[in-house]
Short mmCIF file of C-alpha atoms in Angstrom, two decimals:
data_model
loop_
_atom_site.label_atom_id
_atom_site.label_comp_id
_atom_site.label_asym_id
_atom_site.label_seq_id
_atom_site.Cartn_x
_atom_site.Cartn_y
_atom_site.Cartn_z
CA UNK C 1 6.84 36.68 46.09
CA UNK C 2 5.90 38.60 42.95
CA UNK C 3 2.17 38.91 42.24
CA UNK C 4 1.01 36.38 39.69
CA UNK C 5 0.46 38.93 36.89
CA UNK C 6 3.34 41.37 37.47
CA UNK C 7 5.83 41.81 34.61
CA UNK C 8 8.66 39.86 36.34
CA UNK C 9 6.27 36.96 37.20
CA UNK C 10 5.12 36.91 33.56
CA UNK C 11 8.67 36.65 32.32
CA UNK C 12 9.51 34.04 34.86
CA UNK C 13 6.42 32.06 33.81
CA UNK C 14 7.44 32.34 30.25
CA UNK C 15 10.93 31.28 31.00
CA UNK C 16 9.84 28.33 33.01
CA UNK C 17 7.43 27.29 30.25
CA UNK C 18 10.02 27.51 27.54
CA UNK C 19 12.57 25.46 29.51
CA UNK C 20 9.74 23.03 30.51
CA UNK C 21 8.70 22.57 26.88
CA UNK C 22 12.31 21.68 26.05
CA UNK C 23 12.56 19.39 29.09
CA UNK C 24 9.32 17.65 27.96
CA UNK C 25 10.74 17.20 24.46
CA UNK C 26 13.94 15.65 25.70
CA UNK C 27 12.09 13.45 28.19
CA UNK C 28 9.74 12.14 25.44
CA UNK C 29 12.74 11.29 23.12
CA UNK C 30 14.28 9.40 26.16
CA UNK C 31 11.18 7.57 27.07
CA UNK C 32 10.67 6.42 23.40
CA UNK C 33 14.27 5.05 23.47
CA UNK C 34 13.58 3.55 26.88
CA UNK C 35 10.67 1.84 25.63
CA UNK C 36 12.56 0.15 22.76
CA UNK C 37 15.19 -1.07 25.25
CA UNK C 38 12.38 -2.23 27.67
CA UNK C 39 10.57 -4.20 25.02
CA UNK C 40 13.79 -5.92 23.97
CA UNK C 41 15.06 -6.60 27.43
CA UNK C 42 11.76 -7.96 28.57
CA UNK C 43 11.19 -10.09 25.57
CA UNK C 44 7.90 -8.35 24.76
CA UNK C 45 6.14 -7.82 21.40
CA UNK C 46 6.21 -4.08 20.76
CA UNK C 47 2.63 -4.07 19.34
CA UNK C 48 1.06 -5.90 22.39
CA UNK C 49 -2.01 -4.04 23.74
CA UNK C 50 -1.89 -3.09 27.36
CA UNK C 51 -5.35 -2.25 29.03
CA UNK C 52 -5.58 0.58 31.40
CA UNK C 53 -3.15 -0.05 34.33
CA UNK C 54 -4.13 0.56 37.89
CA UNK C 55 -2.41 3.50 39.47
CA UNK C 56 -1.03 4.85 36.26
CA UNK C 57 -2.43 8.40 35.41
CA UNK C 58 -3.86 8.35 31.91
CA UNK C 59 -2.90 11.22 29.75
CA UNK C 60 -6.06 11.06 27.69
CA UNK C 61 -8.38 13.96 28.42
CA UNK C 62 -11.60 15.23 27.09
CA UNK C 63 -12.12 19.11 26.31
CA UNK C 64 -8.28 19.57 26.56
CA UNK C 65 -8.57 22.91 24.83
CA UNK C 66 -11.12 24.17 27.63
CA UNK C 67 -8.68 23.55 30.62
CA UNK C 68 -7.58 26.45 32.55
CA UNK C 69 -3.78 26.95 33.20
CA UNK C 70 -4.13 25.96 36.84
CA UNK C 71 -5.92 22.76 35.85
CA UNK C 72 -3.20 21.97 33.56
CA UNK C 73 -0.45 22.39 36.01
CA UNK C 74 -2.30 20.45 38.80
CA UNK C 75 -3.00 17.47 36.48
CA UNK C 76 0.46 17.40 35.21
CA UNK C 77 2.00 17.61 38.57
CA UNK C 78 -0.17 14.87 40.01
CA UNK C 79 0.81 12.66 36.99
CA UNK C 80 4.49 13.23 37.30
CA UNK C 81 4.52 12.70 40.96
CA UNK C 82 2.80 9.35 40.34
CA UNK C 83 5.39 8.51 37.55
CA UNK C 84 8.16 9.22 39.83
CA UNK C 85 6.93 6.69 42.23
CA UNK C 86 5.97 4.14 39.55
CA UNK C 87 9.49 4.44 37.97
CA UNK C 88 11.24 4.11 41.22
CA UNK C 89 9.32 0.99 41.89
CA UNK C 90 10.18 -0.35 38.38
CA UNK C 91 13.82 0.53 38.97
CA UNK C 92 13.80 -1.46 42.14
CA UNK C 93 12.21 -4.42 40.49
CA UNK C 94 14.74 -4.30 37.69
CA UNK C 95 17.62 -4.40 39.97
CA UNK C 96 16.09 -7.37 41.91
CA UNK C 97 15.37 -9.31 38.75
CA UNK C 98 18.25 -8.62 36.54
CA UNK C 99 20.84 -7.29 38.89
CA UNK C 100 24.26 -7.40 37.26
CA UNK C 101 22.98 -8.64 34.06
CA UNK C 102 21.25 -5.27 33.39
CA UNK C 103 23.53 -3.10 31.67
CA UNK C 104 21.17 -0.84 29.73
CA UNK C 105 17.69 -0.86 31.23
CA UNK C 106 18.56 0.10 34.74
CA UNK C 107 20.55 3.25 33.88
CA UNK C 108 18.06 4.16 31.20
CA UNK C 109 15.18 3.94 33.81
CA UNK C 110 17.30 5.92 36.28
CA UNK C 111 17.88 8.70 33.72
CA UNK C 112 14.21 8.94 32.87
CA UNK C 113 13.26 8.92 36.66
CA UNK C 114 15.68 11.89 37.10
CA UNK C 115 13.95 13.87 34.25
CA UNK C 116 10.49 13.09 35.62
CA UNK C 117 11.63 14.29 39.10
CA UNK C 118 13.04 17.55 37.54
CA UNK C 119 9.83 18.05 35.56
CA UNK C 120 7.79 17.61 38.65
CA UNK C 121 9.86 20.29 40.35
CA UNK C 122 9.56 22.54 37.39
CA UNK C 123 5.70 22.20 37.62
CA UNK C 124 5.80 23.04 41.38
CA UNK C 125 7.76 26.18 40.56
CA UNK C 126 5.21 27.23 37.94
CA UNK C 127 2.39 26.55 40.47
CA UNK C 128 4.19 28.81 43.08
CA UNK C 129 4.10 31.54 40.43
CA UNK C 130 0.35 31.20 40.23
CA UNK C 131 0.14 32.18 43.91
CA UNK C 132 -1.35 28.71 44.58
CA UNK C 133 1.70 26.78 45.61
CA UNK C 134 1.86 23.15 44.79
CA UNK C 135 -0.43 20.67 46.77
CA UNK C 136 1.29 18.51 49.28
CA UNK C 137 2.21 15.08 48.13
CA UNK C 138 -0.37 12.39 48.74
CA UNK C 139 0.74 9.75 51.24
CA UNK C 140 -0.11 6.49 49.24
CA UNK C 141 2.54 5.39 46.81
CA UNK C 142 1.87 3.21 43.83
CA UNK C 143 -0.13 0.01 44.48
CA UNK C 144 1.98 -3.07 45.51
CA UNK C 145 2.63 -5.49 42.89
CA UNK C 146 3.16 -8.75 44.96
CA UNK C 147 0.07 -10.34 43.56
CA UNK C 148 1.17 -9.95 39.97
CA UNK C 149 3.11 -12.58 38.17
CA UNK C 150 6.43 -11.83 36.37
CA UNK C 151 4.74 -11.51 32.95
CA UNK C 152 2.00 -9.16 34.14
CA UNK C 153 4.60 -6.96 35.87
CA UNK C 154 6.42 -6.65 32.45
CA UNK C 155 3.19 -5.74 30.72
CA UNK C 156 2.42 -3.23 33.59
CA UNK C 157 5.94 -1.66 32.98
CA UNK C 158 5.12 -1.38 29.41
CA UNK C 159 1.81 0.41 30.22
CA UNK C 160 3.61 2.90 32.43
CA UNK C 161 6.15 3.91 29.95
CA UNK C 162 3.72 4.22 27.08
CA UNK C 163 1.48 6.43 29.20
CA UNK C 164 4.56 8.55 30.29
CA UNK C 165 5.39 8.97 26.59
CA UNK C 166 1.88 10.44 25.96
CA UNK C 167 2.24 12.61 29.09
CA UNK C 168 5.50 14.07 27.76
CA UNK C 169 3.70 15.12 24.43
CA UNK C 170 0.76 16.48 26.43
CA UNK C 171 2.81 18.43 28.87
CA UNK C 172 4.62 20.27 25.99
CA UNK C 173 1.28 21.20 24.66
CA UNK C 174 0.04 22.20 28.06
CA UNK C 175 3.09 24.37 28.58
CA UNK C 176 2.72 26.10 25.25
CA UNK C 177 -0.92 26.97 26.22
CA UNK C 178 0.30 28.34 29.44
CA UNK C 179 2.93 30.48 27.70
CA UNK C 180 0.43 32.19 25.54
CA UNK C 181 0.56 35.90 26.52
CA UNK C 182 -3.26 36.33 26.06
CA UNK C 183 -4.24 33.84 28.71
CA UNK C 184 -4.15 34.43 32.45
CA UNK C 185 -3.31 31.42 34.58
CA UNK C 186 -6.71 30.93 36.18
CA UNK C 187 -8.99 32.01 33.44
CA UNK C 188 -10.26 29.51 30.78
CA UNK C 189 -9.65 30.46 27.16
CA UNK C 190 -12.92 31.92 25.78
CA UNK C 191 -13.95 31.13 22.12
CA UNK C 192 -13.88 34.76 21.05
CA UNK C 193 -10.59 35.54 22.68
CA UNK C 194 -7.91 36.74 20.22
CA UNK C 195 -4.16 37.52 21.04
CA UNK U 1 -28.44 -12.02 -8.69
CA UNK U 2 -31.29 -9.89 -7.57
CA UNK U 3 -34.30 -8.60 -9.45
CA UNK U 4 -35.85 -5.32 -8.95
CA UNK U 5 -39.18 -4.84 -10.87
CA UNK U 6 -37.10 -2.45 -13.08
CA UNK U 7 -33.40 -3.25 -12.57
CA UNK U 8 -31.80 -6.64 -12.68
CA UNK U 9 -28.09 -6.96 -11.54
CA UNK U 10 -25.96 -9.77 -13.01
CA UNK U 11 -22.34 -10.66 -12.58
CA UNK U 12 -19.93 -10.49 -15.52
CA UNK U 13 -19.66 -13.91 -17.13
CA UNK U 14 -22.99 -15.24 -15.78
CA UNK U 15 -25.69 -16.92 -17.88
CA UNK U 16 -28.90 -14.93 -17.63
CA UNK U 17 -32.36 -16.17 -18.41
CA UNK U 18 -35.25 -13.68 -18.73
CA UNK U 19 -38.92 -14.70 -18.78
CA UNK U 20 -41.44 -12.68 -20.58
CA UNK U 21 -43.48 -11.77 -17.52
CA UNK U 22 -46.42 -14.20 -17.10
CA UNK U 23 -46.27 -15.47 -20.67
CA UNK U 24 -46.19 -19.13 -21.31
CA UNK U 25 -43.01 -20.77 -22.45
CA UNK U 26 -44.39 -21.56 -25.86
CA UNK U 27 -45.96 -18.09 -26.41
CA UNK U 28 -44.74 -16.13 -29.49
CA UNK U 29 -42.77 -13.05 -28.34
CA UNK U 30 -40.34 -10.59 -29.51
CA UNK U 31 -37.42 -9.46 -27.39
CA UNK U 32 -35.58 -6.04 -27.77
CA UNK U 33 -32.39 -4.85 -26.40
CA UNK U 34 -32.30 -1.11 -26.21
CA UNK U 35 -35.11 -1.01 -28.91
CA UNK U 36 -33.28 -3.38 -31.27
CA UNK U 37 -34.85 -6.66 -32.03
CA UNK U 38 -32.93 -9.58 -30.64
CA UNK U 39 -32.36 -12.59 -32.98
CA UNK U 40 -34.45 -15.76 -32.18
CA UNK U 41 -31.28 -17.87 -31.78
CA UNK U 42 -31.04 -16.18 -28.24
CA UNK U 43 -34.43 -17.49 -27.34
CA UNK U 44 -35.54 -20.76 -25.56
CA UNK U 45 -39.35 -20.58 -26.29
CA UNK U 46 -40.28 -17.28 -24.88
CA UNK U 47 -37.25 -17.07 -22.59
CA UNK U 48 -34.39 -14.88 -23.50
CA UNK U 49 -30.93 -16.64 -22.83
CA UNK U 50 -27.95 -14.55 -22.54
CA UNK U 51 -24.76 -16.59 -22.04
CA UNK U 52 -21.67 -15.21 -20.20
CA UNK U 53 -22.91 -11.73 -20.11
CA UNK U 54 -20.35 -8.86 -20.51
CA UNK U 55 -20.53 -5.17 -19.66
CA UNK U 56 -21.65 -4.21 -23.15
CA UNK U 57 -24.88 -6.10 -22.71
CA UNK U 58 -26.16 -3.78 -19.97
CA UNK U 59 -29.28 -2.02 -21.17
CA UNK U 60 -33.01 -2.05 -21.47
CA UNK U 61 -34.56 -5.37 -22.33
CA UNK U 62 -38.20 -5.53 -23.43
CA UNK U 63 -40.52 -8.33 -24.36
CA UNK U 64 -43.49 -7.92 -26.63
CA UNK U 65 -46.27 -10.31 -27.46
CA UNK U 66 -45.96 -11.75 -30.96
CA UNK U 67 -49.07 -10.54 -32.77
CA UNK U 68 -50.36 -7.57 -30.64
CA UNK U 69 -46.98 -5.94 -29.75
CA UNK U 70 -48.16 -5.38 -26.37
CA UNK U 71 -45.34 -4.82 -23.92
CA UNK U 72 -45.32 -7.74 -21.48
CA UNK U 73 -42.13 -7.30 -19.68
CA UNK U 74 -39.32 -4.79 -19.28
CA UNK U 75 -36.18 -4.67 -17.25
CA UNK U 76 -32.95 -2.81 -17.08
CA UNK U 77 -29.98 -5.22 -16.94
CA UNK U 78 -26.93 -3.92 -15.27
CA UNK U 79 -23.91 -6.13 -15.68
CA UNK U 80 -21.22 -5.58 -13.05
CA UNK U 81 -19.07 -7.38 -10.38
CA UNK U 82 -19.22 -7.69 -6.58
CA UNK U 83 -16.88 -5.24 -4.79
CA UNK U 84 -13.18 -6.21 -4.15
CA UNK U 85 -11.68 -5.31 -0.92
CA UNK U 86 -11.71 -1.41 -0.60
CA UNK U 87 -8.64 0.66 -0.03
CA UNK U 88 -9.06 2.78 3.19
CA UNK U 89 -6.77 5.41 4.75
CA UNK U 90 -7.15 7.76 7.64
CA UNK U 91 -5.19 11.13 8.27
CA UNK U 92 -5.34 14.01 10.63
CA UNK U 93 -4.20 17.17 8.78
CA UNK U 94 -6.06 19.41 11.15
CA UNK U 95 -4.77 18.12 14.60
CA UNK U 96 -6.01 18.37 17.27
CA UNK U 97 -9.49 19.07 15.85
CA UNK U 98 -9.98 15.56 14.26
CA UNK U 99 -9.22 13.21 11.44
CA UNK U 100 -10.75 12.05 8.15
CA UNK U 101 -10.96 8.76 6.46
CA UNK U 102 -11.22 8.30 2.69
CA UNK U 103 -11.49 5.24 0.60
CA UNK U 104 -11.82 3.89 -2.97
CA UNK U 105 -12.36 0.54 -4.72
CA UNK U 106 -9.34 -0.91 -6.44
CA UNK U 107 -11.43 -1.87 -9.52
CA UNK U 108 -14.81 -0.46 -10.58
CA UNK U 109 -17.97 -2.66 -10.13
CA UNK U 110 -20.01 -0.84 -12.83
CA UNK U 111 -23.02 -0.86 -10.56
CA UNK U 112 -23.90 1.37 -7.60
CA UNK U 113 -22.15 0.60 -4.42
CA UNK U 114 -22.96 1.76 -0.89
CA UNK U 115 -20.42 2.32 1.82
CA UNK U 116 -20.76 2.02 5.62
CA UNK U 117 -18.07 3.09 7.94
CA UNK U 118 -17.73 2.54 11.56
CA UNK U 119 -15.13 4.07 14.05
CA UNK U 120 -14.51 2.45 17.41
CA UNK U 121 -12.19 3.95 20.05
CA UNK U 122 -11.92 1.48 22.84
CA UNK U 123 -15.41 0.73 23.75
CA UNK U 124 -16.80 3.85 22.26
CA UNK U 125 -18.36 4.05 18.76
CA UNK U 126 -17.82 7.36 17.20
CA UNK U 127 -19.74 9.24 14.44
CA UNK U 128 -17.96 9.76 11.12
CA UNK U 129 -19.64 12.58 9.22
CA UNK U 130 -19.90 11.73 5.48
CA UNK U 131 -18.92 14.23 2.81
CA UNK U 132 -21.56 14.80 0.01
CA UNK U 133 -21.66 12.04 -2.60
CA UNK U 134 -19.69 11.12 -4.61
CA UNK U 135 -16.80 12.03 -2.22
CA UNK U 136 -15.78 8.79 -0.48
CA UNK U 137 -14.63 10.57 2.73
CA UNK U 138 -15.92 11.22 6.25
CA UNK U 139 -14.83 13.35 9.09
CA UNK U 140 -14.42 12.67 12.88
CA UNK U 141 -13.91 15.10 15.75
CA UNK U 142 -11.58 14.01 18.36
CA UNK U 143 -13.37 13.64 21.75
CA UNK U 144 -10.11 12.71 23.70
CA UNK U 145 -6.63 13.77 23.15
CA UNK U 146 -3.41 12.08 24.15
CA UNK U 147 -5.07 8.67 24.42
CA UNK U 148 -3.07 5.28 24.10
CA UNK U 149 -6.13 3.59 23.16
CA UNK U 150 -6.04 2.72 19.38
CA UNK U 151 -8.77 3.70 16.90
CA UNK U 152 -10.28 0.90 14.71
CA UNK U 153 -11.97 1.94 11.50
CA UNK U 154 -13.89 -0.55 9.43
CA UNK U 155 -15.29 0.14 5.93
CA UNK U 156 -17.87 -2.15 4.41
CA UNK U 157 -18.83 -1.71 0.79
CA UNK U 158 -21.98 -3.44 -0.52
CA UNK U 159 -23.67 -3.72 -3.94
CA UNK U 160 -26.34 -5.90 -5.39
CA UNK U 161 -23.82 -8.64 -6.07
CA UNK U 162 -21.89 -8.94 -2.91
CA UNK U 163 -20.04 -7.12 -0.18
CA UNK U 164 -16.52 -6.61 1.08
CA UNK U 165 -14.81 -4.85 3.95
CA UNK U 166 -11.38 -3.64 5.30
CA UNK U 167 -10.14 -2.30 8.67
CA UNK U 168 -7.35 -0.02 9.67
CA UNK U 169 -6.14 0.33 13.32
CA UNK U 170 -4.04 3.26 14.41
CA UNK U 171 -2.83 5.45 17.31
CA UNK U 172 -3.92 9.11 17.59
CA UNK U 173 -0.37 10.34 16.85
CA UNK U 174 0.53 8.18 14.06
CA UNK U 175 -1.97 9.45 11.46
CA UNK U 176 -0.93 13.16 12.00
CA UNK U 177 0.21 14.49 8.67
CA UNK U 178 -0.14 18.23 7.85
CA UNK U 179 -0.94 19.56 4.43
CA UNK U 180 2.08 21.03 2.67
CA UNK U 181 3.14 24.76 3.45
CA UNK U 182 1.41 27.35 1.41
CA UNK U 183 2.36 30.53 -0.31
CA UNK U 184 5.98 29.52 -0.86
CA UNK U 185 7.96 32.48 -2.18
CA UNK U 186 11.61 32.54 -3.21
CA UNK U 187 13.36 35.81 -4.07
CA UNK U 188 16.89 36.89 -4.86
CA UNK U 189 18.68 39.11 -2.35
CA UNK U 190 19.91 42.40 -3.90
CA UNK U 191 23.78 42.52 -4.19
CA UNK U 192 24.12 39.00 -2.88
CA UNK U 193 24.87 36.68 -5.80
CA UNK U 194 24.77 33.48 -3.63
CA UNK U 195 21.62 34.09 -1.54
CA UNK U 196 17.95 33.22 -2.01
CA UNK U 197 15.35 34.25 0.48
CA UNK U 198 12.54 31.69 0.96
CA UNK U 199 9.41 32.39 2.87
CA UNK U 200 6.11 30.30 3.32
CA UNK U 201 3.04 30.04 5.49
CA UNK U 202 1.65 27.34 7.66
CA UNK U 203 -0.95 25.20 5.87
CA UNK U 204 -4.31 26.90 6.33
CA UNK U 205 -5.89 23.61 7.45
CA UNK U 206 -3.64 23.44 10.54
CA UNK U 207 -5.92 24.94 13.22
CA UNK U 208 -3.59 26.09 16.01
CA UNK U 209 0.12 26.51 14.97
CA UNK U 210 0.82 28.47 18.21
CA UNK U 211 -0.08 25.57 20.47
CA UNK U 212 0.83 22.81 18.02
CA UNK U 213 3.85 24.35 16.21
CA UNK U 214 5.07 22.89 12.85
CA UNK U 215 8.68 22.31 11.95
CA UNK U 216 9.89 22.41 8.36
CA UNK U 217 12.13 20.77 5.78
CA UNK U 218 13.35 22.76 2.97
CA UNK U 219 14.91 21.19 -0.07
CA UNK U 220 16.62 23.05 -2.98
CA UNK U 221 18.76 22.36 -6.04
CA UNK U 222 19.81 24.21 -9.18
CA UNK U 223 17.74 22.95 -12.22
CA UNK U 224 20.90 21.70 -13.81
CA UNK U 225 21.73 19.25 -11.02
CA UNK U 226 19.87 16.18 -9.62
CA UNK U 227 21.11 16.31 -5.96
CA UNK U 228 18.99 18.25 -3.48
CA UNK U 229 20.42 20.20 -0.52
CA UNK U 230 18.24 19.77 2.67
CA UNK U 231 17.64 22.07 5.73
CA UNK U 232 15.48 21.22 8.68
CA UNK U 233 14.00 24.13 10.50
CA UNK U 234 12.53 23.72 13.98
CA UNK U 235 10.81 27.23 13.90
CA UNK U 236 10.02 30.20 11.79
CA UNK U 237 8.49 30.31 8.23
CA UNK U 238 11.51 31.70 6.26
CA UNK U 239 15.07 30.74 5.55
CA UNK U 240 17.90 32.29 3.55
CA UNK U 241 19.90 30.02 1.42
CA UNK U 242 23.47 31.19 1.38
CA UNK U 243 25.29 28.65 -0.79
CA UNK U 244 23.49 28.97 -4.15
CA UNK U 245 25.42 28.85 -7.33
CA UNK U 246 25.72 32.38 -8.79
CA UNK U 247 23.38 32.93 -11.75
CA UNK U 248 21.77 29.47 -11.70
CA UNK U 249 18.04 28.98 -11.53
CA UNK U 250 16.91 26.98 -8.44
CA UNK U 251 14.00 24.85 -7.64
CA UNK U 252 12.79 25.09 -4.10
CA UNK U 253 10.19 23.14 -2.03
CA UNK U 254 9.02 22.96 1.64
CA UNK U 255 7.42 20.23 3.76
CA UNK U 256 5.92 20.45 7.29
CA UNK U 257 5.45 18.16 10.31
CA UNK U 258 4.00 18.63 13.84
CA UNK U 259 6.93 19.36 16.06
CA UNK U 260 6.33 16.21 18.20
CA UNK U 261 4.23 13.70 16.43
CA UNK U 262 3.14 12.24 13.18
CA UNK U 263 4.75 12.33 9.75
CA UNK U 264 5.97 14.83 7.19
CA UNK U 265 3.57 16.38 4.74
CA UNK U 266 3.92 16.05 1.02
CA UNK U 267 6.31 18.64 -0.67
CA UNK U 268 4.89 21.98 -1.40
CA UNK U 269 4.33 23.36 -4.86
CA UNK U 270 7.83 24.01 -6.35
CA UNK U 271 9.07 27.53 -6.78
CA UNK U 272 11.78 28.69 -9.02
CA UNK U 273 14.12 31.62 -8.28
CA UNK U 274 17.64 32.74 -9.48
CA UNK U 275 20.05 34.61 -7.27
CA UNK U 276 20.72 38.32 -7.97
CA UNK U 277 23.38 38.90 -10.63
CA UNK U 278 25.13 42.09 -11.40
CA UNK U 279 23.74 44.05 -14.43
CA UNK U 280 25.96 43.83 -17.54
CA UNK U 281 28.12 47.08 -18.06
CA UNK U 282 27.04 49.64 -20.66
CA UNK U 283 28.48 48.71 -24.16
CA UNK U 284 30.62 51.58 -25.57
CA UNK U 285 31.97 50.28 -28.86
CA UNK U 286 30.41 51.72 -32.18
CA UNK U 287 29.07 48.38 -33.05
CA UNK U 288 26.71 48.30 -30.06
CA UNK U 289 25.55 51.94 -30.26
CA UNK U 290 23.03 51.02 -33.00
CA UNK U 291 21.44 48.44 -30.64
CA UNK U 292 20.90 50.98 -27.76
CA UNK U 293 19.47 53.75 -29.90
CA UNK U 294 15.97 52.11 -30.15
CA UNK U 295 15.66 52.09 -26.39
CA UNK U 296 16.28 55.83 -25.71
CA UNK U 297 15.71 58.70 -28.06
CA UNK U 298 17.69 61.10 -25.81
CA UNK U 299 20.76 59.10 -26.32
CA UNK U 300 20.21 58.83 -30.08
CA UNK U 301 23.11 59.08 -32.21
CA UNK U 302 22.86 58.86 -36.03
CA UNK U 303 24.88 55.82 -37.08
CA UNK U 304 27.73 56.60 -39.38
CA UNK U 305 26.47 56.12 -42.89
CA UNK U 306 29.64 54.52 -43.83
CA UNK U 307 28.86 51.67 -41.36
CA UNK U 308 25.49 50.98 -42.96
CA UNK U 309 26.58 51.51 -46.43
CA UNK U 310 29.62 49.41 -46.40
CA UNK U 311 30.38 48.76 -49.91
CA UNK U 312 31.48 45.37 -49.15
CA UNK U 313 28.07 44.54 -47.73
CA UNK U 314 25.92 46.14 -50.47
CA UNK U 315 25.57 44.70 -53.86
CA UNK U 316 24.09 46.17 -57.03
CA UNK U 317 24.19 49.72 -58.27
CA UNK U 318 20.90 50.76 -57.01
CA UNK U 319 22.02 50.15 -53.40
CA UNK U 320 24.29 53.28 -53.34
CA UNK U 321 21.32 55.66 -53.79
CA UNK U 322 19.38 53.81 -51.05
CA UNK U 323 22.27 54.01 -48.79
CA UNK U 324 22.61 57.72 -49.31
CA UNK U 325 18.97 58.23 -48.71
CA UNK U 326 19.02 56.30 -45.55
CA UNK U 327 21.85 58.36 -44.34
CA UNK U 328 19.93 61.69 -44.95
CA UNK U 329 16.87 60.34 -43.15
CA UNK U 330 18.82 59.22 -40.05
CA UNK U 331 20.70 62.51 -39.91
CA UNK U 332 17.35 64.33 -39.97
CA UNK U 333 16.15 62.24 -37.01
CA UNK U 334 19.17 63.12 -35.21
CA UNK U 335 18.62 66.83 -35.63
CA UNK U 336 15.02 66.42 -34.43
CA UNK U 337 15.92 64.81 -31.10
CA UNK U 338 19.06 66.63 -30.04
#
């Protein structure tokens, strides 16, 4: 495996970042479309507020500009692994609830799930380049929903998708930070640093 | 209404009664408005009655004791209105650093107003730093990025006659609108009659175009047409127009938007440019030689005197001598410069 700062590793990182940024952009566009479909299919008001949902990684972050490259990758990876499980759960529920009546939502959910999985893999590759390797997946899946009523589950699904849309924007920004040539993967950007 | 010892605020259209300090109702007094005596018809005893006051009646009112002319009471009357609902807008032109909110009143109140702004993000109250008066603007630094929690900004305007307020609620991404691109330059491309090279810079207020790249929208049209051509550019700060009409002057503008979120900026300042055109060929007929002589003495050729002194063009006997003289002078010049 190439050393983290060798020229070939730097090129590979840049390539992975560039492709990752494109993936994140496409993912975001698809999640936004999926949100429209979801709201319509579930009979929800698009402007309804959803409070923080249990088990859904929040994209909101303080001092984002001070994060190191490794922190960014780890937080992103943890988030997309969680979304992978959450979307799989939503897909299963959809199939149970709507079954054959679901012409649009199921396939759209499945397509986004695929992209989320691909992006998670992409992040694992980037972490391997950092000579860190990705952390092993945590055993616990998303919290069970059996105690939630139908309407609460619909709102929860809305919360998941909204947060995923935020993450897709954040991930593109994170990867652009990573792709900056002046920054090493494990060093925090200093205020006086100039490219 | 409220009365300060020196200033009294009243609504437009109100009836105002002013007492002459502690003087009795039946005391003999004289009232003045901005130094001018007020007619007794406005008095009820020693009270001054102003009915349905208007803005022109703002000013200094003084009351003097009848015989001694001692000043017994003085006030400054300010006629105005309570504030209408203010207009509030918030925008981030420096994402991800922060955003600003600015406001104004739809109609003036004619009296001093004070503004109070509050910004709530979830349960957290944020500080909005005010610009120096009279700017109605304040700035907020983002403490969190990528939040789904909405921001709620409430503005309250208060004056001596009343108060009013308004609120706006928005997402972090929705208010992102960069300033227009700067330093737009359009140049012709040599030997290319259908091209124009356009370049511009990111707005200087956008703090980090590397991590938060902008995309651009270019529009251009010849001055003689109303229809714009549009080009969207996902990166780079230059573009070559390749379908310009030869020889026509163009007007060109550029707008910017964050690559992922928010809305387009306003259009930049317009620039004008005309594509390159071939130089007109040198004129070789005699008629044009006289036109070129003033430009270059080395190529000077004395014009044929017969041309200048075309008999058909000259009228009168004296003109012949003039023509002849002119011919001599011009020939002399020609000798000098060969």
